Structures are given as C-alpha cells and as structure tokens.
Amino acid sequence: MIICAHNSYAHFGFLYRMNTGDTAVLSDIDGNVFTYQLFEQEIMRPGDVEQLNSGEWDLTLFTCTFDGLQRRVFRFEKV
C-alpha cells in the first residue's frame, strides 16, 4: 500500500521525525489495527514513480520535502 499526503501539520508533517525501527499504526473502517515498522527512508525526485513502486514493502508513506522539490519516502514492513 502506498499513501501520499501533504507535508503539513494536519497530514504527514511529522514523518521526518521518524527513525528506523519506529512503528506506525493504521486502522481500517472495521476497526482492524495494523502495525508497521520503519525500515528505510529515501529522498526521490518527483518523477521517480517506478522507484516509488519498487520493492516488496508492506507500506510506503510519502510526502514532499520542506522545500517541495523532492519526495521524502518511508518504507515499512508489517509486524
């Protein structure tokens, strides 16, 4: 699953604070809870769509960098 959101306080503005080994918890509309562990962070150019889809990650979150010129990508595995 790949999720994109704005780099603002209401969305993914605090992702940059995450470190390898940190966890993210998502829940679905039925109340099921899923926990993911951060394994890798990357900075990509906006047009690197194939690279964004690469790998066998269970969850990818991405947003723009503070200057808006690149993408900050966080790769997670389900735990």
mmCIF file of C-alpha atoms in Angstrom:
data_model
loop_
_atom_site.group_PDB
_atom_site.id
_atom_site.type_symbol
_atom_site.label_atom_id
_atom_site.label_comp_id
_atom_site.label_asym_id
_atom_site.label_seq_id
_atom_site.Cartn_x
_atom_site.Cartn_y
_atom_site.Cartn_z
ATOM 1 C CA MET A 1 0.000 0.000 0.000
ATOM 2 C CA ILE A 2 1.273 3.467 -0.870
ATOM 3 C CA ILE A 3 -0.167 6.549 0.832
ATOM 4 C CA CYS A 4 0.681 10.138 -0.032
ATOM 5 C CA ALA A 5 -0.246 13.233 1.962
ATOM 6 C CA HIS A 6 0.740 16.870 2.262
ATOM 7 C CA ASN A 7 3.745 17.844 4.358
ATOM 8 C CA SER A 8 1.649 19.835 6.838
ATOM 9 C CA TYR A 9 0.755 19.525 10.495
ATOM 10 C CA ALA A 10 -2.641 18.063 9.594
ATOM 11 C CA HIS A 11 -1.170 15.291 7.425
ATOM 12 C CA PHE A 12 2.425 13.957 7.151
ATOM 13 C CA GLY A 13 4.234 16.995 8.577
ATOM 14 C CA PHE A 14 5.843 14.997 11.379
ATOM 15 C CA LEU A 15 7.050 11.977 9.385
ATOM 16 C CA TYR A 16 10.553 13.460 9.135
ATOM 17 C CA ARG A 17 10.941 12.781 12.871
ATOM 18 C CA MET A 18 10.654 9.009 12.398
ATOM 19 C CA ASN A 19 13.714 6.813 12.786
ATOM 20 C CA THR A 20 14.437 3.285 11.622
ATOM 21 C CA GLY A 21 12.639 0.876 13.955
ATOM 22 C CA ASP A 22 9.787 3.272 14.794
ATOM 23 C CA THR A 23 6.265 1.995 14.274
ATOM 24 C CA ALA A 24 3.198 3.324 12.503
ATOM 25 C CA VAL A 25 -0.272 2.081 13.385
ATOM 26 C CA LEU A 26 -3.138 2.176 10.882
ATOM 27 C CA SER A 27 -6.741 1.143 11.394
ATOM 28 C CA ASP A 28 -9.426 0.444 8.830
ATOM 29 C CA ILE A 29 -13.116 1.298 8.818
ATOM 30 C CA ASP A 30 -13.932 -2.021 10.544
ATOM 31 C CA GLY A 31 -11.615 -1.242 13.472
ATOM 32 C CA ASN A 32 -8.855 -3.662 12.434
ATOM 33 C CA VAL A 33 -5.471 -2.367 13.586
ATOM 34 C CA PHE A 34 -2.237 -2.909 11.620
ATOM 35 C CA THR A 35 1.253 -2.146 12.921
ATOM 36 C CA TYR A 36 4.212 -1.432 10.648
ATOM 37 C CA GLN A 37 7.900 -0.898 11.422
ATOM 38 C CA LEU A 38 10.009 1.663 9.565
ATOM 39 C CA PHE A 39 12.954 0.048 7.770
ATOM 40 C CA GLU A 40 14.132 2.639 5.258
ATOM 41 C CA GLN A 41 13.866 6.305 4.320
ATOM 42 C CA GLU A 42 14.623 7.725 0.894
ATOM 43 C CA ILE A 43 14.628 11.063 -0.890
ATOM 44 C CA MET A 44 13.389 10.897 -4.502
ATOM 45 C CA ARG A 45 12.769 13.239 -7.390
ATOM 46 C CA PRO A 46 9.069 13.888 -8.109
ATOM 47 C CA GLY A 47 9.139 11.885 -11.369
ATOM 48 C CA ASP A 48 10.612 8.694 -9.884
ATOM 49 C CA VAL A 49 7.309 6.809 -9.999
ATOM 50 C CA GLU A 50 8.878 3.438 -10.856
ATOM 51 C CA GLN A 51 11.293 3.740 -7.928
ATOM 52 C CA LEU A 52 8.391 4.630 -5.634
ATOM 53 C CA ASN A 53 6.652 1.374 -6.622
ATOM 54 C CA SER A 54 9.816 -0.737 -6.334
ATOM 55 C CA GLY A 55 10.484 -3.264 -3.614
ATOM 56 C CA GLU A 56 8.331 -5.574 -1.574
ATOM 57 C CA TRP A 57 7.321 -3.101 1.125
ATOM 58 C CA ASP A 58 4.064 -3.644 3.007
ATOM 59 C CA LEU A 59 3.535 0.092 3.413
ATOM 60 C CA THR A 60 5.062 3.178 1.806
ATOM 61 C CA LEU A 61 4.255 6.672 3.030
ATOM 62 C CA PHE A 62 5.488 9.701 1.134
ATOM 63 C CA THR A 63 5.275 13.456 1.179
ATOM 64 C CA CYS A 64 7.266 16.351 -0.220
ATOM 65 C CA THR A 65 10.403 17.730 1.367
ATOM 66 C CA PHE A 66 10.099 21.073 3.143
ATOM 67 C CA ASP A 67 11.187 22.941 0.014
ATOM 68 C CA GLY A 68 8.727 20.961 -2.138
ATOM 69 C CA LEU A 69 11.370 19.979 -4.695
ATOM 70 C CA GLN A 70 11.752 16.287 -3.787
ATOM 71 C CA ARG A 71 9.800 13.469 -2.155
ATOM 72 C CA ARG A 72 10.538 12.012 1.273
ATOM 73 C CA VAL A 73 9.671 8.276 1.227
ATOM 74 C CA PHE A 74 9.253 5.977 4.233
ATOM 75 C CA ARG A 75 9.279 2.175 3.761
ATOM 76 C CA PHE A 76 7.611 -0.102 6.317
ATOM 77 C CA GLU A 77 7.140 -3.815 6.930
ATOM 78 C CA LYS A 78 4.155 -5.227 8.779
ATOM 79 C CA VAL A 79 4.878 -6.578 12.265
#
